[in-house]
Coordinates of N, CA, C and O in Angstrom, one line a residue:
X1 N -23.2 -0.2 2.1 CA -22.8 0.8 1.2 C -23.8 1.9 1.2 O -25.0 1.6 1.1
X2 N -23.4 3.2 1.3 CA -24.4 4.3 1.3 C -24.8 4.7 -0.1 O -24.2 4.2 -1.1
X3 N -25.7 5.6 -0.2 CA -26.2 6.0 -1.6 C -25.1 6.6 -2.4 O -25.1 6.3 -3.6
X4 N -24.3 7.5 -1.9 CA -23.2 8.1 -2.7 C -22.3 7.1 -3.2 O -21.8 7.2 -4.4
X5 N -21.9 6.1 -2.4 CA -21.0 5.0 -2.9 C -21.6 4.2 -4.0 O -21.0 3.7 -4.9
X6 N -22.9 4.0 -3.9 CA -23.6 3.2 -5.0 C -23.7 3.9 -6.3 O -23.7 3.3 -7.3
X7 N -23.7 5.3 -6.2 CA -23.7 6.1 -7.4 C -22.4 6.2 -8.2 O -22.3 6.5 -9.3
X8 N -21.3 5.9 -7.4 CA -20.0 6.0 -8.1 C -19.7 4.8 -9.0 O -20.1 3.7 -8.6
X9 N -19.1 5.0 -10.1 CA -18.7 3.9 -11.0 C -17.7 3.0 -10.3 O -17.0 3.4 -9.4
X10 N -17.7 1.7 -10.6 CA -16.8 0.8 -10.0 C -15.4 1.2 -10.1 O -14.6 1.0 -9.2
X11 N -15.0 1.7 -11.3 CA -13.6 2.1 -11.4 C -13.2 3.2 -10.5 O -12.1 3.2 -9.9
X12 N -14.1 4.2 -10.2 CA -13.9 5.3 -9.3 C -13.8 4.7 -7.9 O -12.9 5.1 -7.1
X13 N -14.6 3.8 -7.5 CA -14.6 3.2 -6.2 C -13.2 2.5 -6.0 O -12.6 2.6 -4.9
X14 N -12.8 1.7 -7.0 CA -11.5 1.0 -6.9 C -10.4 2.0 -6.8 O -9.5 1.8 -5.9
X15 N -10.4 3.1 -7.5 CA -9.3 4.1 -7.5 C -9.3 4.7 -6.1 O -8.2 5.0 -5.5
X16 N -10.5 5.1 -5.5 CA -10.5 5.7 -4.2 C -10.0 4.7 -3.1 O -9.3 5.1 -2.2
X17 N -10.4 3.4 -3.2 CA -9.9 2.4 -2.3 C -8.4 2.3 -2.3 O -7.7 2.2 -1.3
X18 N -7.8 2.3 -3.6 CA -6.4 2.2 -3.7 C -5.7 3.4 -3.1 O -4.6 3.3 -2.5
X19 N -6.3 4.6 -3.4 CA -5.7 5.8 -2.8 C -5.7 5.8 -1.3 O -4.7 6.1 -0.7
X20 N -6.8 5.4 -0.7 CA -6.9 5.3 0.7 C -5.9 4.3 1.3 O -5.3 4.5 2.4
X21 N -5.8 3.2 0.6 CA -4.8 2.2 1.0 C -3.4 2.7 1.0 O -2.6 2.4 1.9
X22 N -3.1 3.5 0.0 CA -1.7 4.1 -0.1 C -1.5 5.1 1.1 O -0.4 5.2 1.7
X23 N -2.5 5.9 1.3 CA -2.4 6.9 2.4 C -2.3 6.1 3.8 O -1.5 6.5 4.6
X24 N -3.1 5.1 4.0 CA -3.0 4.3 5.2 C -1.6 3.7 5.4 O -1.0 3.7 6.4
X25 N -1.0 3.1 4.3 CA 0.3 2.5 4.4 C 1.3 3.6 4.6 O 2.3 3.4 5.5
X26 N 1.2 4.7 4.0 CA 2.2 5.8 4.2 C 2.2 6.3 5.7 O 3.2 6.5 6.3
X27 N 1.0 6.4 6.2 CA 0.8 6.8 7.6 C 1.4 5.8 8.6 O 2.1 6.1 9.5
X28 N 1.1 4.5 8.3 CA 1.6 3.5 9.2 C 3.1 3.4 9.1 O 3.8 3.2 10.1
X29 N 3.7 3.6 7.9 CA 5.1 3.5 7.7 C 5.8 4.7 8.5 O 6.8 4.5 9.2
X30 N 5.2 5.8 8.5 CA 5.7 7.0 9.2 C 5.6 6.7 10.7 O 6.6 7.0 11.4
X31 N 4.5 6.2 11.2 CA 4.4 5.8 12.6 C 5.5 4.8 13.0 O 6.1 4.9 14.1
X32 N 5.6 3.8 12.2 CA 6.6 2.7 12.5 C 8.0 3.2 12.6 O 8.8 2.9 13.4
X33 N 8.4 4.1 11.6 CA 9.7 4.7 11.6 C 10.0 5.6 12.8 O 11.1 5.7 13.2
X34 N 9.0 6.1 13.3 CA 9.2 7.0 14.5 C 9.0 6.2 15.8 O 9.0 6.7 16.9
X35 N 8.9 4.8 15.7 CA 8.9 4.0 16.9 C 7.5 3.8 17.5 O 7.4 3.1 18.5
X36 N 6.5 4.3 16.8 CA 5.2 4.1 17.3 C 4.5 2.9 16.7 O 3.6 3.0 15.9
X37 N 5.0 1.7 17.1 CA 4.7 0.5 16.4 C 3.2 0.1 16.7 O 2.6 -0.4 15.7
X38 N 2.7 0.3 17.9 CA 1.3 -0.1 18.1 C 0.4 0.7 17.3 O -0.6 0.2 16.8
X39 N 0.7 2.0 17.2 CA -0.2 2.9 16.4 C -0.1 2.5 15.0 O -1.2 2.5 14.3
X40 N 1.0 2.2 14.5 CA 1.2 1.7 13.1 C 0.4 0.5 12.8 O -0.3 0.4 11.8
X41 N 0.4 -0.5 13.7 CA -0.4 -1.7 13.6 C -1.8 -1.4 13.6 O -2.6 -1.9 12.8
X42 N -2.3 -0.5 14.4 CA -3.7 -0.1 14.5 C -4.2 0.5 13.2 O -5.3 0.3 12.8
X43 N -3.3 1.3 12.6 CA -3.7 1.9 11.3 C -4.0 0.8 10.2 O -4.9 0.9 9.4
X44 N -3.1 -0.2 10.3 CA -3.2 -1.3 9.2 C -4.2 -2.3 9.6 O -4.8 -3.0 8.7
X45 N -4.5 -2.6 10.8 CA -5.4 -3.7 11.3 C -6.8 -3.1 11.4 O -7.2 -2.7 12.5
X46 N -7.5 -3.2 10.3 CA -8.9 -2.7 10.3 C -9.8 -3.9 10.8 O -9.7 -4.9 10.2
X47 N -10.5 -3.6 11.8 CA -11.4 -4.6 12.4 C -10.7 -5.9 12.7 O -11.3 -7.0 12.6
X48 N -9.4 -5.8 13.1 CA -8.6 -7.0 13.5 C -8.5 -8.0 12.4 O -8.2 -9.2 12.6
X49 N -8.7 -7.6 11.1 CA -8.5 -8.5 10.0 C -7.1 -8.4 9.4 O -6.5 -7.3 9.4
X50 N -6.6 -9.5 9.0 CA -5.3 -9.5 8.3 C -5.5 -8.9 6.9 O -6.4 -9.2 6.2
X51 N -4.6 -8.0 6.6 CA -4.6 -7.3 5.3 C -4.5 -8.3 4.1 O -3.9 -9.3 4.3
X52 N -5.0 -7.8 3.0 CA -4.8 -8.6 1.7 C -3.9 -7.8 0.8 O -3.9 -8.1 -0.4
X53 N -3.1 -6.9 1.4 CA -2.2 -6.1 0.6 C -0.8 -6.5 1.0 O -0.4 -6.4 2.2
X54 N 0.0 -6.9 0.0 CA 1.4 -7.4 0.3 C 2.2 -6.3 1.0 O 3.0 -6.7 1.9
X55 N 2.1 -5.1 0.6 CA 3.0 -4.1 1.2 C 2.6 -3.9 2.7 O 3.4 -3.6 3.6
X56 N 1.3 -3.9 3.0 CA 0.8 -3.8 4.4 C 1.3 -5.0 5.2 O 1.7 -4.8 6.3
X57 N 1.2 -6.2 4.6 CA 1.6 -7.4 5.3 C 3.1 -7.3 5.6 O 3.6 -7.7 6.7
X58 N 3.9 -6.8 4.6 CA 5.3 -6.6 4.8 C 5.6 -5.7 6.0 O 6.4 -6.0 6.9
X59 N 4.9 -4.6 6.1 CA 5.1 -3.6 7.2 C 4.7 -4.3 8.5 O 5.4 -4.1 9.5
X60 N 3.6 -5.0 8.5 CA 3.1 -5.6 9.7 C 4.1 -6.7 10.2 O 4.4 -6.9 11.4
X61 N 4.7 -7.4 9.2 CA 5.8 -8.4 9.5 C 7.0 -7.7 10.1 O 7.6 -8.2 11.1
X62 N 7.4 -6.6 9.5 CA 8.6 -5.9 10.0 C 8.3 -5.4 11.5 O 9.2 -5.5 12.3
X63 N 7.1 -4.9 11.7 CA 6.8 -4.5 13.1 C 6.8 -5.7 14.1 O 7.4 -5.6 15.1
X64 N 6.2 -6.8 13.7 CA 6.2 -8.0 14.5 C 7.7 -8.4 14.8 O 8.0 -8.8 15.9
X65 N 8.5 -8.5 13.8 CA 9.9 -8.9 13.9 C 10.6 -7.9 14.9 O 11.4 -8.4 15.7
X66 N 10.4 -6.7 14.7 CA 11.0 -5.7 15.6 C 10.6 -5.8 17.0 O 11.4 -5.5 17.9
X67 N 9.4 -6.3 17.3 CA 8.9 -6.5 18.6 C 9.3 -7.9 19.1 O 8.9 -8.3 20.2
X68 N 10.0 -8.7 18.3 CA 10.4 -10.1 18.8 C 9.3 -11.1 18.5 O 9.5 -12.3 19.0
X69 N 8.3 -10.8 17.8 CA 7.2 -11.8 17.5 C 7.5 -12.4 16.2 O 6.9 -12.1 15.1
X70 N 8.5 -13.3 16.2 CA 9.1 -13.8 14.9 C 8.2 -14.8 14.2 O 8.1 -14.8 13.0
X71 N 7.4 -15.6 14.9 CA 6.5 -16.5 14.2 C 5.4 -15.7 13.5 O 5.0 -16.0 12.4
X72 N 4.9 -14.7 14.1 CA 3.9 -13.8 13.5 C 4.5 -13.1 12.3 O 3.8 -13.0 11.2
X73 N 5.7 -12.7 12.4 CA 6.4 -12.0 11.2 C 6.5 -13.0 10.1 O 6.2 -12.7 8.9
X74 N 6.9 -14.3 10.4 CA 7.0 -15.3 9.4 C 5.7 -15.5 8.7 O 5.7 -15.6 7.5
X75 N 4.6 -15.6 9.5 CA 3.3 -15.9 8.8 C 2.9 -14.7 7.9 O 2.4 -14.9 6.8
X76 N 3.2 -13.5 8.3 CA 2.8 -12.3 7.5 C 3.7 -12.2 6.3 O 3.1 -11.9 5.2
X77 N 5.0 -12.5 6.4 CA 5.8 -12.5 5.1 C 5.4 -13.6 4.2 O 5.4 -13.4 3.0
X78 N 5.0 -14.8 4.8 CA 4.5 -15.9 3.9 C 3.3 -15.5 3.2 O 3.1 -15.8 2.0
X79 N 2.4 -14.8 3.9 CA 1.1 -14.3 3.3 C 1.4 -13.3 2.2 O 0.8 -13.3 1.1
X80 N 2.4 -12.4 2.4 CA 2.8 -11.4 1.5 C 3.4 -12.1 0.2 O 3.1 -11.6 -0.9
X81 N 4.1 -13.1 0.4 CA 4.7 -13.9 -0.7 C 3.6 -14.5 -1.5 O 3.7 -14.6 -2.8
X82 N 2.5 -15.0 -0.9 CA 1.4 -15.6 -1.6 C 0.8 -14.5 -2.5 O 0.4 -14.8 -3.6
X83 N 0.7 -13.3 -2.1 CA 0.1 -12.2 -2.8 C 1.0 -11.7 -3.9 O 0.6 -11.5 -5.1
X84 N 2.3 -11.6 -3.6 CA 3.3 -11.1 -4.5 C 4.5 -12.0 -4.6 O 5.5 -11.8 -4.0
X85 N 4.3 -13.2 -5.3 CA 5.3 -14.2 -5.3 C 6.7 -13.8 -5.9 O 7.7 -14.4 -5.6
X86 N 6.7 -12.8 -6.6 CA 8.0 -12.4 -7.3 C 8.8 -11.5 -6.4 O 9.9 -11.1 -6.9
X87 N 8.3 -11.1 -5.3 CA 9.1 -10.1 -4.4 C 10.2 -10.8 -3.6 O 9.9 -11.5 -2.7
X88 N 11.4 -10.5 -4.0 CA 12.6 -11.2 -3.4 C 12.8 -10.6 -2.0 O 13.4 -11.2 -1.1
X89 N 12.4 -9.3 -1.8 CA 12.6 -8.7 -0.5 C 11.9 -9.5 0.6 O 12.5 -9.7 1.7
X90 N 10.7 -9.9 0.3 CA 10.0 -10.7 1.3 C 10.7 -12.0 1.7 O 10.8 -12.4 2.8
X91 N 11.2 -12.6 0.6 CA 12.0 -13.9 0.8 C 13.2 -13.7 1.6 O 13.6 -14.4 2.5
X92 N 13.9 -12.6 1.4 CA 15.1 -12.2 2.1 C 14.8 -11.9 3.6 O 15.5 -12.4 4.5
X93 N 13.7 -11.3 3.8 CA 13.3 -11.0 5.2 C 13.0 -12.3 5.9 O 13.4 -12.5 7.1
X94 N 12.4 -13.3 5.3 CA 12.1 -14.6 5.9 C 13.4 -15.3 6.2 O 13.5 -15.9 7.3
X95 N 14.4 -15.2 5.3 CA 15.7 -15.8 5.6 C 16.4 -15.2 6.8 O 17.0 -15.9 7.5
X96 N 16.2 -13.9 6.9 CA 16.8 -13.2 8.0 C 16.2 -13.5 9.4 O 16.7 -13.1 10.4
X97 N 15.1 -14.2 9.4 CA 14.4 -14.6 10.6 C 15.0 -15.8 11.3 O 14.6 -16.1 12.4
X98 N 15.9 -16.5 10.6 CA 16.6 -17.6 11.3 C 17.3 -17.2 12.5 O 17.8 -16.0 12.6
X99 N 17.3 -18.0 13.6 CA 17.9 -17.6 14.9 C 19.4 -17.1 14.7 O 19.7 -16.1 15.3
X100 N 20.2 -17.7 13.9 CA 21.6 -17.3 13.8 C 21.6 -15.9 13.2 O 22.4 -15.0 13.6
X101 N 20.8 -15.6 12.2 CA 20.8 -14.3 11.6 C 20.3 -13.2 12.6 O 20.7 -12.1 12.5
X102 N 19.3 -13.6 13.4 CA 18.8 -12.7 14.4 C 19.9 -12.3 15.3 O 20.0 -11.1 15.7
X103 N 20.7 -13.2 15.8 CA 21.7 -12.9 16.7 C 22.8 -12.0 16.1 O 23.2 -11.0 16.7
X104 N 23.2 -12.3 14.9 CA 24.1 -11.4 14.2 C 23.6 -10.0 14.0 O 24.2 -9.0 14.3
X105 N 22.3 -9.9 13.6 CA 21.6 -8.6 13.5 C 21.6 -7.9 14.8 O 21.8 -6.7 14.9
X106 N 21.3 -8.6 15.9 CA 21.2 -8.0 17.2 C 22.6 -7.5 17.6 O 22.7 -6.3 18.2
X107 N 23.6 -8.2 17.4 CA 25.0 -7.8 17.7 C 25.3 -6.5 16.9 O 25.9 -5.6 17.4
X108 N 25.0 -6.6 15.6 CA 25.3 -5.4 14.8 C 24.5 -4.2 15.3 O 25.1 -3.1 15.4
X109 N 23.3 -4.4 15.6 CA 22.5 -3.2 16.1 C 22.9 -2.7 17.4 O 22.8 -1.5 17.7
X110 N 23.5 -3.6 18.3 CA 23.9 -3.2 19.6 C 25.4 -3.0 19.7 O 26.0 -2.8 20.7
X111 N 26.1 -2.9 18.5 CA 27.6 -2.8 18.5 C 28.1 -1.6 19.3 O 29.0 -1.7 20.1
X112 N 27.5 -0.4 19.1 CA 27.9 0.7 19.8 C 27.7 0.6 21.3 O 28.6 0.9 22.1
X113 N 26.6 0.0 21.7 CA 26.3 -0.2 23.1 C 27.3 -1.2 23.7 O 27.8 -1.0 24.8
X114 N 27.6 -2.3 23.0 CA 28.5 -3.3 23.5 C 29.9 -2.7 23.6 O 30.6 -3.0 24.6
X115 N 30.3 -1.9 22.6 CA 31.6 -1.2 22.7 C 31.7 -0.3 23.9 O 32.7 -0.3 24.6
X116 N 30.7 0.5 24.1 CA 30.7 1.4 25.3 C 30.8 0.6 26.6 O 31.5 1.0 27.5
X117 N 30.0 -0.5 26.7 CA 30.1 -1.4 27.8 C 31.5 -1.9 28.1 O 32.0 -1.9 29.2
X118 N 32.1 -2.4 27.0 CA 33.5 -2.9 27.1 C 34.5 -1.8 27.6 O 35.3 -2.1 28.4
X119 N 34.4 -0.6 27.0 CA 35.3 0.5 27.4 C 35.1 0.8 28.8 O 36.1 0.9 29.6
X120 N 33.8 1.0 29.3 CA 33.6 1.4 30.7 C 34.0 0.3 31.6 O 34.5 0.5 32.7
X121 N 33.8 -1.0 31.3 CA 34.2 -2.1 32.1 C 35.8 -2.1 32.2 O 36.3 -2.3 33.3
X122 N 36.5 -1.9 31.1 CA 37.9 -1.8 31.2 C 38.4 -0.6 32.0 O 39.3 -0.8 32.8
X123 N 37.8 0.5 31.9 CA 38.1 1.7 32.8 C 37.9 1.3 34.2 O 38.7 1.6 35.1
X124 N 36.8 0.8 34.5 CA 36.5 0.4 35.9 C 37.5 -0.6 36.5 O 37.9 -0.5 37.6
X125 N 37.8 -1.6 35.7 CA 38.8 -2.5 36.1 C 40.2 -1.9 36.3 O 40.9 -2.2 37.3
X126 N 40.6 -1.0 35.4 CA 41.9 -0.3 35.6 C 41.9 0.6 36.8 O 42.9 0.6 37.6
X127 N 40.8 1.3 37.1 CA 40.7 2.1 38.4 C 40.8 1.2 39.6 O 41.5 1.5 40.5
X128 N 40.1 0.0 39.5 CA 40.1 -0.9 40.7 C 41.6 -1.4 40.9 O 42.0 -1.5 42.0
X129 N 42.3 -1.7 39.8 CA 43.7 -2.2 39.9 C 44.5 -1.1 40.6 O 45.4 -1.3 41.4
X130 N 44.4 0.2 40.1 CA 45.1 1.3 40.6 C 44.8 1.5 42.1 O 45.8 1.7 42.9
X131 N 43.6 1.5 42.5 CA 43.2 1.6 43.9 C 43.8 0.5 44.7 O 44.4 0.7 45.8
X132 N 43.7 -0.7 44.3 CA 44.3 -1.9 45.0 C 45.8 -1.7 45.1 O 46.3 -2.0 46.2
X133 N 46.4 -1.3 44.1 CA 47.9 -1.2 44.1 C 48.4 -0.2 45.1 O 49.3 -0.4 45.8
X134 N 47.7 1.0 45.1 CA 48.1 2.1 46.0 C 47.8 1.8 47.5 O 48.4 2.4 48.4
X135 N 46.8 1.0 47.8 CA 46.4 0.6 49.1 C 47.2 -0.5 49.7 O 47.2 -0.8 50.9
X136 N 48.0 -1.2 48.9 CA 48.7 -2.4 49.4 C 50.2 -2.2 49.1 O 50.9 -1.8 48.5

């Protein structure tokens, strides 16, 4: 701790730490929402230590889950629940990590892609049938 930090009252130091934590979380959230997951993790992972802030753990768990690191996501949500046991969102996220729910979520997320694939496959098959019919 430097001289200036030693001169600040404890309440002021705590308020500043909370403010910086909120700024860090907001920046990491912004990065994660824009798909810059590694940068978001780097903002939250100070000195490769696991956060002691439930909101940060939640975001880190969401990033891990989005990257397919489901066991890591489970550990981070469990840690967030230990810090904030009354938060039902963390429990719901854990429930959604079950394999069956992951498959359903994957299908829902890829619904447009799967529909496009089905349409183009049908079109290709129809063209192949027409070509075959006219050549024979």
